[in-house]
């Protein structure tokens, strides 16, 4: 193979990893190892929207680039790509055959629509149980709303590649259905019928990947990822609040939460983790890890909140530390994107509810007709709680990963 052909092959593998949720560190490491296999000194320069590869072979050098937006998550594609790189390194696969292999992997379909729809519906219903839904009719309506939103998202994907259109339309639908539930007294002040279908739209893996990039001094890429997450949350909030407003229903800023028994919280967490794993196209043989660890994490969080009286941020920190310690070696061993498997395990701890409440408070303050000290205080409090929980979760998940990765790399270097 020529230098250009080898460079293009490495870049094709890098693109599949990058756009499907693999952490930047693991992508760079895979590119370097793959380049060594092909006799290249390969250096990847990732940016939002583009991957640039600098490849050298002796005195010859080539620079190539390809468009790539890291806005997707597909663990099956990532795991398959990493296994293919290992096969190439071990000599079990020829470089010429790798071209066809990566083409198949890149176009591998996600979970079928029926499974995606069921997972969205079950995940939203499970979150409603964790948040304290009290009536079966409300839970059933949440199931139907989230399922309808999933079908709408898959349908829109055939007509537009806009990354914001799908979450906006799904949130708008959830807001309208939630408003109807309030009209017919099927929803409490928590507005779970409207909120829970929107919670499953929050792009958590990109938040974690962005935080890891910032810690690794990839300022531009990390900031771009976080801006993307922020824009998606704004789009979701806009759709939710607009859907409620169309029928004249408001979103309370500070309703009281509800607690649920430990056994119910743990089981519902397992269902939610399973649902998110389906969203991320997790291979079936990998599902036990995030589900089991996610249930353990939620049990620890419940104990911290209920038994020890800890704050929501402290409970999330404890749970995420355990998740990070357990799942980092798992993600390395099975080549699973850590951001995806980690987020799936702690999905209900993402403070989407507080973000939606803060957005509602800001809209009411902008309107000016209901400005009160209580509204201002509640809006600020919701924002501070959300930020604190996000920082606690990021710290809890990322720090164990960085420590374990550091010692694993040192051990690898010592063996070589």
XYZ file of C-alpha atoms in Angstrom:
416
model
C 0.000 0.000 0.000
C 1.188 3.522 -0.769
C 1.705 6.151 1.901
C -1.493 7.890 0.848
C -3.523 4.664 0.997
C -2.211 3.805 4.459
C -2.854 7.344 5.665
C -6.420 7.258 4.361
C -6.992 3.888 6.035
C -5.792 5.180 9.407
C -7.954 8.277 9.006
C -11.022 6.154 8.188
C -10.566 4.161 11.408
C -9.995 7.343 13.408
C -13.164 8.911 12.030
C -15.360 5.959 13.019
C -14.005 6.112 16.584
C -14.277 9.893 16.799
C -17.838 10.329 15.535
C -19.210 7.420 17.577
C -18.249 8.537 21.064
C -14.805 7.131 21.775
C -12.810 9.290 24.198
C -10.147 11.438 22.553
C -7.281 9.798 24.471
C -8.314 6.313 23.346
C -8.778 7.537 19.762
C -5.291 9.056 19.665
C -3.757 5.928 21.170
C -5.555 3.692 18.659
C -4.366 5.850 15.759
C -0.768 5.685 16.968
C -0.874 1.898 17.377
C -2.585 1.429 14.017
C 0.003 3.649 12.367
C 2.813 1.559 13.872
C 1.176 -1.554 12.434
C 1.205 0.007 8.973
C 4.737 1.334 9.324
C 3.708 4.955 9.849
C 4.380 7.617 12.432
C 0.826 8.880 12.716
C -0.357 11.936 14.629
C -4.015 12.850 14.791
C -5.198 16.427 15.357
C -8.901 16.363 16.344
C -11.132 19.401 16.095
C -14.887 19.782 16.098
C -15.918 19.165 12.510
C -12.571 17.864 11.246
C -9.838 15.304 11.799
C -6.365 16.004 10.456
C -3.774 13.240 10.199
C -0.048 13.761 9.815
C 1.606 10.546 8.608
C 5.308 9.957 8.029
C 7.202 7.036 6.536
C 10.902 7.733 6.511
C 11.426 11.047 4.742
C 7.990 10.975 3.118
C 5.211 12.904 4.803
C 1.550 13.443 4.025
C -1.185 15.498 5.669
C -4.811 14.524 5.106
C -8.097 15.607 6.623
C -11.709 14.481 6.755
C -14.907 16.061 8.055
C -16.063 14.606 11.367
C -18.578 15.883 13.936
C -18.269 13.971 17.258
C -22.020 14.185 17.892
C -22.923 10.481 17.919
C -22.571 7.542 20.296
C -22.471 3.963 19.021
C -20.625 1.539 21.259
C -20.984 -1.373 18.861
C -19.137 0.489 16.116
C -16.421 1.618 18.509
C -15.896 -1.843 19.984
C -15.808 -3.415 16.522
C -13.285 -0.840 15.279
C -10.994 -1.381 18.259
C -11.138 -5.169 17.787
C -10.277 -4.744 14.112
C -7.225 -2.653 15.036
C -6.142 -5.401 17.424
C -6.604 -8.030 14.705
C -4.460 -5.976 12.350
C -1.745 -5.618 14.957
C -1.773 -9.344 15.683
C -1.634 -10.239 11.993
C -5.063 -11.865 11.970
C -6.303 -9.375 9.376
C -4.535 -8.008 6.311
C -4.487 -4.230 5.705
C -6.265 -4.709 2.382
C -9.133 -6.505 4.131
C -9.314 -3.732 6.723
C -10.655 -1.333 4.102
C -13.776 -3.415 3.646
C -14.030 -4.078 7.383
C -14.089 -0.389 8.374
C -16.571 0.387 5.595
C -18.953 -2.245 7.016
C -18.480 -1.012 10.574
C -19.060 2.644 9.637
C -22.404 1.837 8.031
C -23.592 -0.690 10.593
C -27.167 0.268 11.522
C -28.061 1.336 15.074
C -30.669 -0.432 17.186
C -33.866 -1.152 15.198
C -36.629 1.404 15.532
C -38.915 -0.865 17.559
C -36.163 -1.543 20.121
C -35.102 2.109 20.207
C -38.720 3.142 20.771
C -39.271 0.607 23.537
C -36.007 1.606 25.227
C -36.950 5.299 25.130
C -40.378 4.571 26.587
C -39.056 2.218 29.278
C -36.202 4.565 30.167
C -38.494 7.559 30.637
C -40.926 5.492 32.709
C -38.041 4.216 34.866
C -36.839 7.776 35.459
C -40.353 8.752 36.508
C -40.278 6.011 39.134
C -36.944 7.283 40.449
C -38.331 10.830 40.601
C -41.413 9.688 42.525
C -44.290 9.179 40.105
C -47.355 8.180 42.118
C -50.021 7.134 39.627
C -49.993 4.347 37.058
C -51.849 6.509 34.534
C -49.075 9.136 34.663
C -46.376 6.474 34.228
C -48.265 4.997 31.266
C -48.589 8.439 29.672
C -44.847 9.004 30.124
C -44.209 5.638 28.439
C -46.397 6.590 25.474
C -44.988 10.129 25.201
C -41.349 8.995 25.201
C -42.115 6.225 22.711
C -43.859 8.662 20.384
C -40.902 11.023 20.704
C -38.509 8.225 19.742
C -40.537 7.393 16.627
C -40.612 11.089 15.732
C -36.829 11.353 16.122
C -36.163 8.335 13.909
C -38.595 9.679 11.299
C -36.964 13.120 11.249
C -33.536 11.514 10.828
C -34.589 10.415 7.328
C -35.254 14.003 6.267
C -32.712 16.148 8.106
C -29.222 15.740 9.560
C -29.650 18.792 11.813
C -28.485 17.721 15.274
C -30.918 20.062 17.040
C -34.133 19.299 15.170
C -34.752 15.879 16.689
C -34.404 16.846 20.386
C -36.429 20.031 19.842
C -39.361 18.234 18.211
C -39.321 15.394 20.751
C -39.255 17.901 23.635
C -42.040 19.936 22.032
C -44.183 16.815 21.772
C -43.426 15.924 25.387
C -44.385 19.444 26.464
C -47.728 19.291 24.654
C -48.554 15.859 26.092
C -47.440 17.048 29.523
C -49.699 20.089 29.239
C -52.639 17.886 28.305
C -51.872 15.716 31.340
C -52.033 18.804 33.561
C -55.314 19.874 31.947
C -56.851 16.481 32.701
C -55.256 16.259 36.167
C -52.922 13.390 35.288
C -49.754 15.254 36.302
C -48.637 16.826 39.574
C -46.616 19.992 40.117
C -43.461 17.966 39.373
C -44.605 17.834 35.728
C -43.053 14.365 35.359
C -45.199 13.588 32.320
C -43.469 16.441 30.511
C -40.013 16.205 32.093
C -39.150 12.496 31.941
C -39.422 12.113 28.138
C -37.093 15.135 27.873
C -34.562 13.712 30.330
C -33.665 10.926 27.915
C -32.650 13.550 25.336
C -29.809 15.073 27.415
C -26.434 14.314 25.696
C -24.523 13.160 28.769
C -21.638 11.281 27.043
C -20.610 14.443 25.206
C -20.536 16.311 28.511
C -18.101 13.762 29.954
C -15.946 13.663 26.821
C -15.809 17.460 26.832
C -14.756 17.540 30.486
C -12.018 14.962 29.820
C -10.736 17.006 26.884
C -10.538 20.138 29.026
C -8.615 18.284 31.722
C -6.194 17.070 29.042
C -5.631 20.676 27.845
C -7.573 20.222 24.613
C -9.278 23.534 25.233
C -10.808 24.105 21.810
C -12.208 20.594 21.426
C -13.424 20.375 25.021
C -15.080 23.784 24.805
C -16.719 22.847 21.493
C -18.145 19.661 23.016
C -19.521 21.562 26.016
C -21.000 24.264 23.798
C -22.734 21.521 21.821
C -24.129 20.023 25.043
C -25.296 23.446 26.199
C -27.033 24.176 22.913
C -28.825 20.826 22.955
C -30.039 21.483 26.507
C -31.263 24.933 25.440
C -33.092 23.350 22.498
C -34.697 20.719 24.744
C -35.732 23.337 27.300
C -37.177 25.547 24.564
C -39.216 22.703 23.104
C -40.469 21.619 26.537
C -41.489 25.096 27.690
C -43.025 25.972 24.325
C -45.093 22.781 24.351
C -46.396 23.594 27.822
C -47.039 27.246 26.944
C -49.088 26.360 23.860
C -51.782 25.078 26.211
C -51.234 27.715 28.867
C -49.438 25.469 31.365
C -46.494 26.722 33.417
C -43.481 24.823 34.737
C -43.003 25.368 38.499
C -39.513 26.414 39.502
C -39.338 24.867 42.955
C -41.721 21.922 43.493
C -40.863 19.537 46.315
C -39.258 16.245 45.352
C -40.330 12.779 46.431
C -38.354 9.876 47.835
C -38.842 6.240 46.826
C -37.885 2.971 48.554
C -34.389 1.599 47.969
C -35.562 -1.541 46.176
C -37.746 0.432 43.774
C -35.041 3.022 43.102
C -32.472 0.299 42.359
C -34.716 -1.693 40.013
C -35.831 1.431 38.152
C -32.178 2.475 37.810
C -31.370 -0.880 36.215
C -34.157 -0.392 33.674
C -32.964 3.154 32.902
C -29.363 1.975 32.419
C -30.546 -0.803 30.099
C -32.545 1.721 28.078
C -29.624 4.099 27.674
C -27.337 1.228 26.732
C -29.753 0.422 23.896
C -29.640 4.085 22.798
C -25.877 3.754 22.536
C -26.063 0.444 20.593
C -24.257 -1.519 23.290
C -23.523 -5.126 22.249
C -25.737 -7.482 24.244
C -22.825 -9.337 25.857
C -21.623 -6.034 27.376
C -24.959 -5.030 28.933
C -24.486 -6.730 32.335
C -21.633 -4.395 33.284
C -23.369 -1.008 33.032
C -26.658 -2.386 34.364
C -25.091 -4.016 37.445
C -22.794 -1.088 38.179
C -25.606 1.398 37.591
C -27.846 -0.365 40.097
C -25.009 -0.401 42.641
C -24.347 3.294 42.051
C -27.983 4.223 42.616
C -28.117 2.142 45.791
C -25.076 4.036 47.090
C -26.613 7.366 46.126
C -29.919 6.454 47.809
C -28.031 5.492 50.985
C -26.039 8.728 50.955
C -29.184 10.841 50.541
C -31.594 8.940 52.756
C -29.452 7.349 55.453
C -26.672 9.906 55.847
C -28.585 13.015 54.784
C -26.043 14.011 52.143
C -26.773 16.558 49.450
C -27.635 15.590 45.886
C -24.137 16.592 44.738
C -22.431 14.525 47.431
C -24.592 11.509 46.649
C -23.762 11.826 42.961
C -20.048 12.165 43.753
C -19.960 8.991 45.844
C -21.854 6.999 43.244
C -19.759 8.276 40.337
C -16.472 7.554 42.108
C -17.507 3.909 42.413
C -18.667 3.813 38.792
C -15.376 5.299 37.618
C -13.302 2.828 39.620
C -15.201 -0.196 38.314
C -15.942 0.750 34.719
C -12.578 2.228 33.713
C -10.880 -1.209 33.604
C -13.999 -2.633 31.931
C -13.974 0.018 29.219
C -10.267 -0.626 28.569
C -10.689 -4.385 28.450
C -13.760 -4.454 26.203
C -13.000 -1.281 24.195
C -16.239 0.402 25.256
C -16.397 4.220 25.142
C -16.067 5.178 28.808
C -18.217 8.304 28.435
C -21.120 6.238 27.119
C -20.937 3.371 29.589
C -20.272 5.747 32.488
C -23.157 8.059 31.624
C -25.540 5.145 31.122
C -24.721 3.941 34.642
C -25.502 7.281 36.310
C -28.147 8.595 33.945
C -30.794 9.621 36.471
C -28.260 11.703 38.419
C -27.873 14.172 35.533
C -29.652 17.309 36.832
C -31.884 17.787 33.826
C -34.869 18.640 36.015
C -32.964 21.486 37.676
C -31.826 22.776 34.277
C -35.403 22.771 32.993
C -36.610 24.543 36.125
C -33.887 27.147 35.768
C -34.901 27.708 32.142
C -38.519 28.130 33.208
C -37.486 30.616 35.879
C -35.431 32.640 33.395
C -38.382 32.783 30.998
C -40.681 33.984 33.771
C -38.129 36.604 34.826
C -37.753 37.779 31.231
C -41.524 38.149 30.997
C -41.380 40.510 33.970
C -44.972 40.057 35.062
C -44.219 37.507 37.801
C -40.882 38.759 39.100
C -40.591 38.070 42.808
C -37.744 37.516 45.226
C -38.855 33.910 45.624
C -38.723 33.328 41.863
C -35.254 34.868 41.582
C -33.955 32.826 44.521
C -35.453 29.586 43.215
C -34.056 30.139 39.710
C -30.556 30.827 41.038
C -30.788 27.851 43.389
C -31.809 25.491 40.570
C -28.896 26.681 38.457
C -26.380 26.314 41.278
C -27.632 22.839 42.172
C -27.390 21.753 38.530
C -23.851 23.088 38.132
C -22.737 21.542 41.426
C -24.114 18.124 40.514
C -22.526 18.257 37.050
C -19.135 19.108 38.551
C -19.490 16.374 41.174
C -20.424 13.773 38.562
C -17.628 14.807 36.216
C -15.069 14.712 39.019
C -16.331 11.364 40.306
C -16.250 9.698 36.889
C -13.135 11.267 35.400
C -10.616 11.288 38.268
C -10.636 7.485 38.807
C -10.334 7.050 35.046
C -7.327 9.357 34.823
C -5.587 7.636 37.730
C -6.210 4.120 36.432
C -5.229 5.093 32.881
C -1.995 6.653 34.191
C -0.908 3.552 36.087
C -2.006 1.270 33.225
C 0.143 3.243 30.782
C 3.123 3.104 33.131
C 2.687 -0.634 33.532
C 2.528 -1.051 29.751
C 5.679 1.022 29.279
C 7.482 -0.997 31.962
C 6.614 -4.280 30.219
C 7.814 -2.957 26.878
